[in-house]
PDB file of C-alpha atoms and ligand atoms in Angstrom:
ATOM      1  CA  MET A   1     -29.713  -1.006 202.701  1.00 74.00           C
ATOM      2  CA  GLU A   2     -32.068   1.120 200.667  1.00 86.00           C
ATOM      3  CA  THR A   3     -34.721  -0.976 199.015  1.00 95.00           C
ATOM      4  CA  VAL A   4     -37.963  -0.144 197.245  1.00 97.00           C
ATOM      5  CA  THR A   5     -39.747  -1.174 200.430  1.00 97.00           C
ATOM      6  CA  SER A   6     -37.672   1.034 202.713  1.00 97.00           C
ATOM      7  CA  ARG A   7     -37.842   4.039 200.392  1.00 98.00           C
ATOM      8  CA  LEU A   8     -41.591   3.637 199.999  1.00 98.00           C
ATOM      9  CA  ASN A   9     -42.103   3.384 203.743  1.00 97.00           C
ATOM     10  CA  ASP A  10     -39.888   6.418 204.403  1.00 97.00           C
ATOM     11  CA  LEU A  11     -41.857   8.400 201.832  1.00 98.00           C
ATOM     12  CA  ARG A  12     -45.208   7.378 203.271  1.00 98.00           C
ATOM     13  CA  LYS A  13     -44.220   8.767 206.662  1.00 98.00           C
ATOM     14  CA  LEU A  14     -43.878  12.192 205.071  1.00 98.00           C
ATOM     15  CA  ILE A  15     -47.097  12.269 203.052  1.00 98.00           C
ATOM     16  CA  PRO A  16     -50.073  13.768 204.893  1.00 98.00           C
ATOM     17  CA  SER A  17     -53.226  11.674 205.093  1.00 97.00           C
ATOM     18  CA  GLY A  18     -55.702  12.499 202.366  1.00 97.00           C
ATOM     19  CA  VAL A  19     -52.942  12.685 199.761  1.00 98.00           C
ATOM     20  CA  GLU A  20     -52.923   9.725 197.394  1.00 98.00           C
ATOM     21  CA  LEU A  21     -49.578   8.361 196.225  1.00 98.00           C
ATOM     22  CA  VAL A  22     -49.178   7.221 192.628  1.00 99.00           C
ATOM     23  CA  ALA A  23     -45.999   5.140 192.443  1.00 98.00           C
ATOM     24  CA  VAL A  24     -44.549   6.075 189.055  1.00 98.00           C
ATOM     25  CA  SER A  25     -43.063   2.817 187.835  1.00 98.00           C
ATOM     26  CA  LYS A  26     -42.325   3.647 184.199  1.00 98.00           C
ATOM     27  CA  PHE A  27     -39.138   2.025 182.890  1.00 97.00           C
ATOM     28  CA  HIS A  28     -38.775  -0.141 186.004  1.00 97.00           C
ATOM     29  CA  PRO A  29     -39.069  -3.919 185.776  1.00 96.00           C
ATOM     30  CA  ALA A  30     -42.085  -5.813 187.084  1.00 97.00           C
ATOM     31  CA  GLY A  31     -40.008  -7.121 190.011  1.00 97.00           C
ATOM     32  CA  ALA A  32     -39.617  -3.599 191.403  1.00 97.00           C
ATOM     33  CA  LEU A  33     -43.368  -3.050 191.169  1.00 98.00           C
ATOM     34  CA  ARG A  34     -43.984  -6.363 192.874  1.00 98.00           C
ATOM     35  CA  GLU A  35     -41.836  -5.286 195.788  1.00 98.00           C
ATOM     36  CA  ALA A  36     -43.850  -2.076 196.144  1.00 98.00           C
ATOM     37  CA  TYR A  37     -47.051  -4.096 195.809  1.00 98.00           C
ATOM     38  CA  GLU A  38     -45.966  -6.381 198.624  1.00 98.00           C
ATOM     39  CA  ALA A  39     -45.310  -3.284 200.737  1.00 98.00           C
ATOM     40  CA  GLY A  40     -48.972  -2.373 200.175  1.00 98.00           C
ATOM     41  CA  GLN A  41     -48.804  -0.035 197.193  1.00 98.00           C
ATOM     42  CA  ARG A  42     -51.795  -0.422 194.868  1.00 98.00           C
ATOM     43  CA  ILE A  43     -51.621   2.599 192.537  1.00 98.00           C
ATOM     44  CA  PHE A  44     -48.971   2.587 189.817  1.00 98.00           C
ATOM     45  CA  GLY A  45     -48.366   5.205 187.137  1.00 98.00           C
ATOM     46  CA  GLU A  46     -47.082   4.377 183.668  1.00 98.00           C
ATOM     47  CA  SER A  47     -46.368   6.683 180.750  1.00 98.00           C
ATOM     48  CA  ARG A  48     -46.200   4.301 177.793  1.00 98.00           C
ATOM     49  CA  ALA A  49     -49.159   2.243 176.624  1.00 98.00           C
ATOM     50  CA  PRO A  50     -47.396  -1.049 175.732  1.00 98.00           C
ATOM     51  CA  GLU A  51     -45.558  -1.019 179.057  1.00 98.00           C
ATOM     52  CA  LEU A  52     -48.768  -0.468 181.009  1.00 98.00           C
ATOM     53  CA  VAL A  53     -50.515  -3.276 179.144  1.00 98.00           C
ATOM     54  CA  ALA A  54     -47.613  -5.706 179.660  1.00 98.00           C
ATOM     55  CA  LYS A  55     -47.285  -4.972 183.375  1.00 98.00           C
ATOM     56  CA  ALA A  56     -51.047  -5.155 183.918  1.00 98.00           C
ATOM     57  CA  GLY A  57     -50.917  -8.659 182.444  1.00 98.00           C
ATOM     58  CA  GLU A  58     -48.079  -9.712 184.699  1.00 97.00           C
ATOM     59  CA  LEU A  59     -48.990  -8.194 188.056  1.00 98.00           C
ATOM     60  CA  PRO A  60     -51.932  -8.732 190.445  1.00 98.00           C
ATOM     61  CA  GLY A  61     -55.434  -7.761 189.344  1.00 98.00           C
ATOM     62  CA  ASP A  62     -56.185  -5.428 192.246  1.00 98.00           C
ATOM     63  CA  ILE A  63     -53.685  -2.800 191.069  1.00 98.00           C
ATOM     64  CA  SER A  64     -55.045   0.545 189.874  1.00 98.00           C
ATOM     65  CA  TRP A  65     -53.136   1.506 186.754  1.00 98.00           C
ATOM     66  CA  HIS A  66     -52.838   5.209 186.056  1.00 98.00           C
ATOM     67  CA  PHE A  67     -51.727   6.503 182.685  1.00 98.00           C
ATOM     68  CA  ILE A  68     -49.658   9.646 183.258  1.00 98.00           C
ATOM     69  CA  GLY A  69     -47.840  10.259 179.970  1.00 97.00           C
ATOM     70  CA  HIS A  70     -48.825  11.895 176.736  1.00 96.00           C
ATOM     71  CA  LEU A  71     -51.556   9.697 175.298  1.00 97.00           C
ATOM     72  CA  GLN A  72     -51.665   9.264 171.548  1.00 97.00           C
ATOM     73  CA  THR A  73     -55.121   8.626 170.148  1.00 97.00           C
ATOM     74  CA  ASN A  74     -53.979   5.354 168.573  1.00 97.00           C
ATOM     75  CA  LYS A  75     -53.049   3.992 172.020  1.00 98.00           C
ATOM     76  CA  VAL A  76     -56.388   4.611 173.723  1.00 98.00           C
ATOM     77  CA  ARG A  77     -57.878   1.270 172.684  1.00 98.00           C
ATOM     78  CA  ALA A  78     -54.929  -0.720 174.066  1.00 98.00           C
ATOM     79  CA  ILE A  79     -54.991   0.776 177.551  1.00 98.00           C
ATOM     80  CA  MET A  80     -58.758   1.054 177.974  1.00 98.00           C
ATOM     81  CA  PRO A  81     -59.327  -2.441 179.464  1.00 98.00           C
ATOM     82  CA  HIS A  82     -56.607  -1.889 182.089  1.00 98.00           C
ATOM     83  CA  VAL A  83     -56.505   1.750 183.094  1.00 98.00           C
ATOM     84  CA  SER A  84     -58.391   3.183 186.065  1.00 98.00           C
ATOM     85  CA  LEU A  85     -57.373   6.834 185.722  1.00 99.00           C
ATOM     86  CA  ILE A  86     -55.943   8.737 182.753  1.00 98.00           C
ATOM     87  CA  HIS A  87     -54.122  11.853 184.016  1.00 98.00           C
ATOM     88  CA  SER A  88     -53.269  13.413 180.706  1.00 98.00           C
ATOM     89  CA  VAL A  89     -56.303  14.429 178.665  1.00 98.00           C
ATOM     90  CA  ASP A  90     -55.346  17.552 176.769  1.00 97.00           C
ATOM     91  CA  SER A  91     -57.662  17.798 173.785  1.00 97.00           C
ATOM     92  CA  LEU A  92     -61.303  17.492 172.827  1.00 98.00           C
ATOM     93  CA  LYS A  93     -60.343  14.863 170.284  1.00 97.00           C
ATOM     94  CA  LEU A  94     -58.700  12.686 172.916  1.00 98.00           C
ATOM     95  CA  LEU A  95     -61.549  13.133 175.380  1.00 98.00           C
ATOM     96  CA  THR A  96     -64.140  12.201 172.770  1.00 98.00           C
ATOM     97  CA  LEU A  97     -62.173   9.162 171.693  1.00 98.00           C
ATOM     98  CA  ILE A  98     -61.697   7.953 175.284  1.00 98.00           C
ATOM     99  CA  ASP A  99     -65.440   8.236 175.844  1.00 98.00           C
ATOM    100  CA  ALA A 100     -66.189   6.285 172.672  1.00 98.00           C
ATOM    101  CA  GLU A 101     -63.678   3.537 173.505  1.00 98.00           C
ATOM    102  CA  ALA A 102     -64.986   3.198 177.058  1.00 98.00           C
ATOM    103  CA  ALA A 103     -68.521   2.911 175.674  1.00 98.00           C
ATOM    104  CA  ARG A 104     -67.401   0.366 173.100  1.00 98.00           C
ATOM    105  CA  ILE A 105     -66.154  -2.024 175.775  1.00 98.00           C
ATOM    106  CA  GLY A 106     -68.965  -1.201 178.185  1.00 98.00           C
ATOM    107  CA  ARG A 107     -67.070   0.499 180.993  1.00 98.00           C
ATOM    108  CA  THR A 108     -66.747   3.883 182.635  1.00 98.00           C
ATOM    109  CA  VAL A 109     -63.327   5.496 182.927  1.00 98.00           C
ATOM    110  CA  ASP A 110     -62.071   8.347 185.078  1.00 98.00           C
ATOM    111  CA  VAL A 111     -59.858  11.041 183.588  1.00 99.00           C
ATOM    112  CA  LEU A 112     -58.019  14.168 184.657  1.00 98.00           C
ATOM    113  CA  MET A 113     -57.593  17.155 182.404  1.00 98.00           C
ATOM    114  CA  GLN A 114     -53.939  18.145 181.972  1.00 98.00           C
ATOM    115  CA  LEU A 115     -53.058  21.774 182.531  1.00 98.00           C
ATOM    116  CA  HIS A 116     -50.035  23.481 181.085  1.00 97.00           C
ATOM    117  CA  VAL A 117     -48.753  26.214 183.364  1.00 95.00           C
ATOM    118  CA  ALA A 118     -44.995  25.554 183.262  1.00 87.00           C
ATOM    119  CA  ARG A 119     -42.662  27.851 181.377  1.00 83.00           C
ATOM    120  CA  GLU A 120     -41.432  25.113 179.061  1.00 77.00           C
ATOM    121  CA  GLU A 121     -42.706  25.337 175.499  1.00 71.00           C
ATOM    122  CA  THR A 122     -42.683  21.635 174.831  1.00 67.00           C
ATOM    123  CA  LYS A 123     -44.902  20.426 177.642  1.00 71.00           C
ATOM    124  CA  PHE A 124     -48.320  19.030 176.834  1.00 90.00           C
ATOM    125  CA  GLY A 125     -51.574  20.221 178.305  1.00 96.00           C
ATOM    126  CA  LEU A 126     -54.090  23.008 177.974  1.00 97.00           C
ATOM    127  CA  THR A 127     -53.566  26.475 179.348  1.00 96.00           C
ATOM    128  CA  PRO A 128     -56.095  27.475 182.026  1.00 97.00           C
ATOM    129  CA  ASP A 129     -57.926  29.653 179.506  1.00 97.00           C
ATOM    130  CA  GLU A 130     -58.047  26.872 176.938  1.00 97.00           C
ATOM    131  CA  MET A 131     -59.361  24.457 179.536  1.00 98.00           C
ATOM    132  CA  LEU A 132     -62.032  26.820 180.804  1.00 97.00           C
ATOM    133  CA  GLY A 133     -63.097  27.348 177.203  1.00 97.00           C
ATOM    134  CA  LEU A 134     -63.200  23.652 176.388  1.00 98.00           C
ATOM    135  CA  LEU A 135     -65.046  22.324 179.427  1.00 98.00           C
ATOM    136  CA  THR A 136     -68.526  23.624 178.848  1.00 97.00           C
ATOM    137  CA  PRO A 137     -71.579  22.119 180.570  1.00 97.00           C
ATOM    138  CA  PRO A 138     -72.899  20.628 177.296  1.00 98.00           C
ATOM    139  CA  LEU A 139     -69.572  18.909 176.673  1.00 98.00           C
ATOM    140  CA  VAL A 140     -69.362  17.492 180.189  1.00 98.00           C
ATOM    141  CA  GLU A 141     -72.985  16.325 179.991  1.00 97.00           C
ATOM    142  CA  SER A 142     -72.399  14.679 176.639  1.00 98.00           C
ATOM    143  CA  LEU A 143     -69.856  12.232 178.095  1.00 98.00           C
ATOM    144  CA  THR A 144     -71.632   8.957 178.728  1.00 98.00           C
ATOM    145  CA  ASN A 145     -68.734   6.698 179.796  1.00 98.00           C
ATOM    146  CA  THR A 146     -66.134   9.163 181.069  1.00 98.00           C
ATOM    147  CA  ARG A 147     -66.017  10.928 184.406  1.00 98.00           C
ATOM    148  CA  ILE A 148     -63.775  13.972 184.599  1.00 98.00           C
ATOM    149  CA  THR A 149     -62.542  13.715 188.186  1.00 98.00           C
ATOM    150  CA  GLY A 150     -60.043  16.567 188.315  1.00 98.00           C
ATOM    151  CA  VAL A 151     -56.894  18.104 186.902  1.00 98.00           C
ATOM    152  CA  MET A 152     -53.238  17.193 186.544  1.00 98.00           C
ATOM    153  CA  GLY A 153     -50.272  19.446 186.022  1.00 97.00           C
ATOM    154  CA  MET A 154     -46.544  19.928 186.335  1.00 96.00           C
ATOM    155  CA  ALA A 155     -44.537  22.867 187.589  1.00 96.00           C
ATOM    156  CA  SER A 156     -41.693  24.422 185.651  1.00 94.00           C
ATOM    157  CA  ASN A 157     -38.514  22.371 185.660  1.00 92.00           C
ATOM    158  CA  THR A 158     -36.462  24.773 187.766  1.00 93.00           C
ATOM    159  CA  ASP A 159     -34.808  25.178 191.159  1.00 93.00           C
ATOM    160  CA  ASP A 160     -36.708  28.412 191.694  1.00 96.00           C
ATOM    161  CA  GLU A 161     -39.090  27.450 194.471  1.00 97.00           C
ATOM    162  CA  ASP A 162     -41.235  30.557 194.041  1.00 97.00           C
ATOM    163  CA  ARG A 163     -41.743  29.732 190.385  1.00 96.00           C
ATOM    164  CA  ILE A 164     -42.730  26.141 191.259  1.00 97.00           C
ATOM    165  CA  ARG A 165     -45.100  27.375 193.935  1.00 98.00           C
ATOM    166  CA  ARG A 166     -46.748  29.842 191.566  1.00 98.00           C
ATOM    167  CA  ASP A 167     -47.246  27.106 188.959  1.00 97.00           C
ATOM    168  CA  PHE A 168     -48.879  24.763 191.473  1.00 98.00           C
ATOM    169  CA  HIS A 169     -50.998  27.623 192.770  1.00 98.00           C
ATOM    170  CA  GLU A 170     -52.256  28.276 189.241  1.00 98.00           C
ATOM    171  CA  ILE A 171     -53.193  24.611 188.776  1.00 98.00           C
ATOM    172  CA  ARG A 172     -55.019  24.542 192.086  1.00 98.00           C
ATOM    173  CA  SER A 173     -56.901  27.784 191.403  1.00 98.00           C
ATOM    174  CA  THR A 174     -57.960  26.601 187.948  1.00 98.00           C
ATOM    175  CA  PHE A 175     -59.270  23.437 189.602  1.00 98.00           C
ATOM    176  CA  ALA A 176     -61.157  25.513 192.180  1.00 98.00           C
ATOM    177  CA  HIS A 177     -62.676  27.669 189.463  1.00 98.00           C
ATOM    178  CA  LEU A 178     -63.891  24.627 187.533  1.00 98.00           C
ATOM    179  CA  ALA A 179     -65.177  22.962 190.702  1.00 98.00           C
ATOM    180  CA  SER A 180     -67.350  25.944 191.504  1.00 98.00           C
ATOM    181  CA  THR A 181     -68.668  26.449 187.973  1.00 98.00           C
ATOM    182  CA  VAL A 182     -69.013  23.707 185.354  1.00 98.00           C
ATOM    183  CA  PHE A 183     -68.431  20.918 187.911  1.00 98.00           C
ATOM    184  CA  ALA A 184     -70.583  22.371 190.696  1.00 98.00           C
ATOM    185  CA  GLY A 185     -72.809  19.578 191.982  1.00 96.00           C
ATOM    186  CA  ARG A 186     -70.393  16.921 190.721  1.00 98.00           C
ATOM    187  CA  PRO A 187     -68.626  15.604 193.834  1.00 98.00           C
ATOM    188  CA  GLU A 188     -66.495  13.277 191.730  1.00 98.00           C
ATOM    189  CA  PHE A 189     -64.553  16.322 190.519  1.00 98.00           C
ATOM    190  CA  LYS A 190     -62.070  16.378 193.402  1.00 98.00           C
ATOM    191  CA  VAL A 191     -58.585  15.342 192.266  1.00 99.00           C
ATOM    192  CA  VAL A 192     -55.637  17.725 192.040  1.00 99.00           C
ATOM    193  CA  SER A 193     -52.727  15.624 190.735  1.00 98.00           C
ATOM    194  CA  MET A 194     -49.457  17.559 191.020  1.00 98.00           C
ATOM    195  CA  GLY A 195     -46.007  17.047 192.464  1.00 98.00           C
ATOM    196  CA  MET A 196     -43.192  14.615 191.618  1.00 98.00           C
ATOM    197  CA  SER A 197     -40.096  13.411 193.480  1.00 98.00           C
ATOM    198  CA  HIS A 198     -38.369  16.778 193.728  1.00 96.00           C
ATOM    199  CA  ASP A 199     -41.328  19.094 194.247  1.00 97.00           C
ATOM    200  CA  TRP A 200     -44.202  17.145 195.810  1.00 98.00           C
ATOM    201  CA  PRO A 201     -43.974  18.826 199.262  1.00 98.00           C
ATOM    202  CA  ILE A 202     -44.572  22.207 197.603  1.00 98.00           C
ATOM    203  CA  ALA A 203     -47.433  20.698 195.591  1.00 98.00           C
ATOM    204  CA  VAL A 204     -49.077  19.330 198.738  1.00 98.00           C
ATOM    205  CA  ASP A 205     -48.609  22.701 200.387  1.00 98.00           C
ATOM    206  CA  GLU A 206     -50.450  24.249 197.442  1.00 98.00           C
ATOM    207  CA  GLY A 207     -53.353  21.806 197.589  1.00 98.00           C
ATOM    208  CA  ALA A 208     -52.397  18.601 195.765  1.00 98.00           C
ATOM    209  CA  ASN A 209     -54.341  15.550 196.913  1.00 98.00           C
ATOM    210  CA  MET A 210     -52.606  13.165 194.508  1.00 99.00           C
ATOM    211  CA  ILE A 211     -48.852  13.078 193.932  1.00 99.00           C
ATOM    212  CA  ARG A 212     -46.885  11.119 191.320  1.00 98.00           C
ATOM    213  CA  VAL A 213     -43.545   9.936 192.651  1.00 98.00           C
ATOM    214  CA  GLY A 214     -41.120   7.682 190.796  1.00 98.00           C
ATOM    215  CA  THR A 215     -37.419   8.256 191.437  1.00 98.00           C
ATOM    216  CA  THR A 216     -37.728   8.569 195.219  1.00 98.00           C
ATOM    217  CA  ILE A 217     -39.287   5.097 195.366  1.00 98.00           C
ATOM    218  CA  PHE A 218     -37.647   3.177 192.539  1.00 97.00           C
ATOM    219  CA  GLY A 219     -34.366   5.036 191.988  1.00 95.00           C
ATOM    220  CA  ASP A 220     -33.126   6.455 188.714  1.00 94.00           C
ATOM    221  CA  ARG A 221     -34.682   5.257 185.487  1.00 90.00           C
ATOM    222  CA  GLU A 222     -32.566   3.680 182.775  1.00 80.00           C
ATOM    223  CA  TYR A 223     -33.996   4.835 179.482  1.00 76.00           C
TER     224      TYR A 223
HETATM  225  C1  PLP B 301     -42.070  10.423 185.260  1.00 67.09           C
HETATM  226  C2  PLP B 301     -43.203  11.253 185.742  1.00 67.09           C
HETATM  227  C3  PLP B 301     -43.391  11.488 187.122  1.00 67.09           C
HETATM  228  C4  PLP B 301     -42.438  11.002 188.201  1.00 67.09           C
HETATM  229  O1  PLP B 301     -41.215  11.689 188.170  1.00 67.09           O
HETATM  230  P1  PLP B 301     -40.112  11.452 189.304  1.00 67.09           P
HETATM  231  O2  PLP B 301     -39.247  12.639 189.188  1.00 67.09           O
HETATM  232  O3  PLP B 301     -39.407  10.181 188.953  1.00 67.09           O
HETATM  233  O4  PLP B 301     -40.795  11.360 190.613  1.00 67.09           O
HETATM  234  C5  PLP B 301     -44.508  12.212 187.504  1.00 67.09           C
HETATM  235  N1  PLP B 301     -45.391  12.679 186.600  1.00 67.09           N
HETATM  236  C6  PLP B 301     -45.238  12.478 185.281  1.00 67.09           C
HETATM  237  C7  PLP B 301     -46.244  13.033 184.353  1.00 67.09           C
HETATM  238  C8  PLP B 301     -44.149  11.763 184.816  1.00 67.09           C
HETATM  239  O5  PLP B 301     -44.013  11.588 183.497  1.00 67.09           O
END
């Protein structure tokens, strides 16, 4: 029988070492997360603030909670005590607020900057040009309680593998450009978060070192 444990273990066999797996548990009940936890999974990704907060209260304290969805500024305060990595920073306003909230509660938080390279109009994130314009050395140096540790992105929602590959390539090359310029000498800038259930092998092929997989582990979501 297919269980969370068996699907997780099958998936792990396919993921090369050096690639971190975020188990995307949004919309799944705490029991499903607990099963993955008992199979050794420690990184879980959630896309809604109240759900992340509730699950963090219910599940073991050694879990790393990643926020992967669109983050509204009025939700930053709620997740700040629980979150270890925010994947989805896409504005100066949000970045500044995260830094202030982290400072307010006396912690440091890691974030990824979200790139928009997909062909969909509605997706969040900054274009490569917008991101290169935003992330200036003075801005990065001004952050006292936030470490920008890399980038996150999604490929176009299509079956066209070449299109997907080109999108991932663009994310990876934007990362490389940033790593060699504004983040040169900052070894913490090392994360390329891209790839989901249907396209993660292409993402890994194109240089992802963090993948976000939900459906393959937990099955379909019931919204
Ligand atoms: C839901 C989600 C995922 C996981 O998608 P699956 O297709 O279930 O693997 C990955 N990344 C983000 C940003 C998501 O919102």
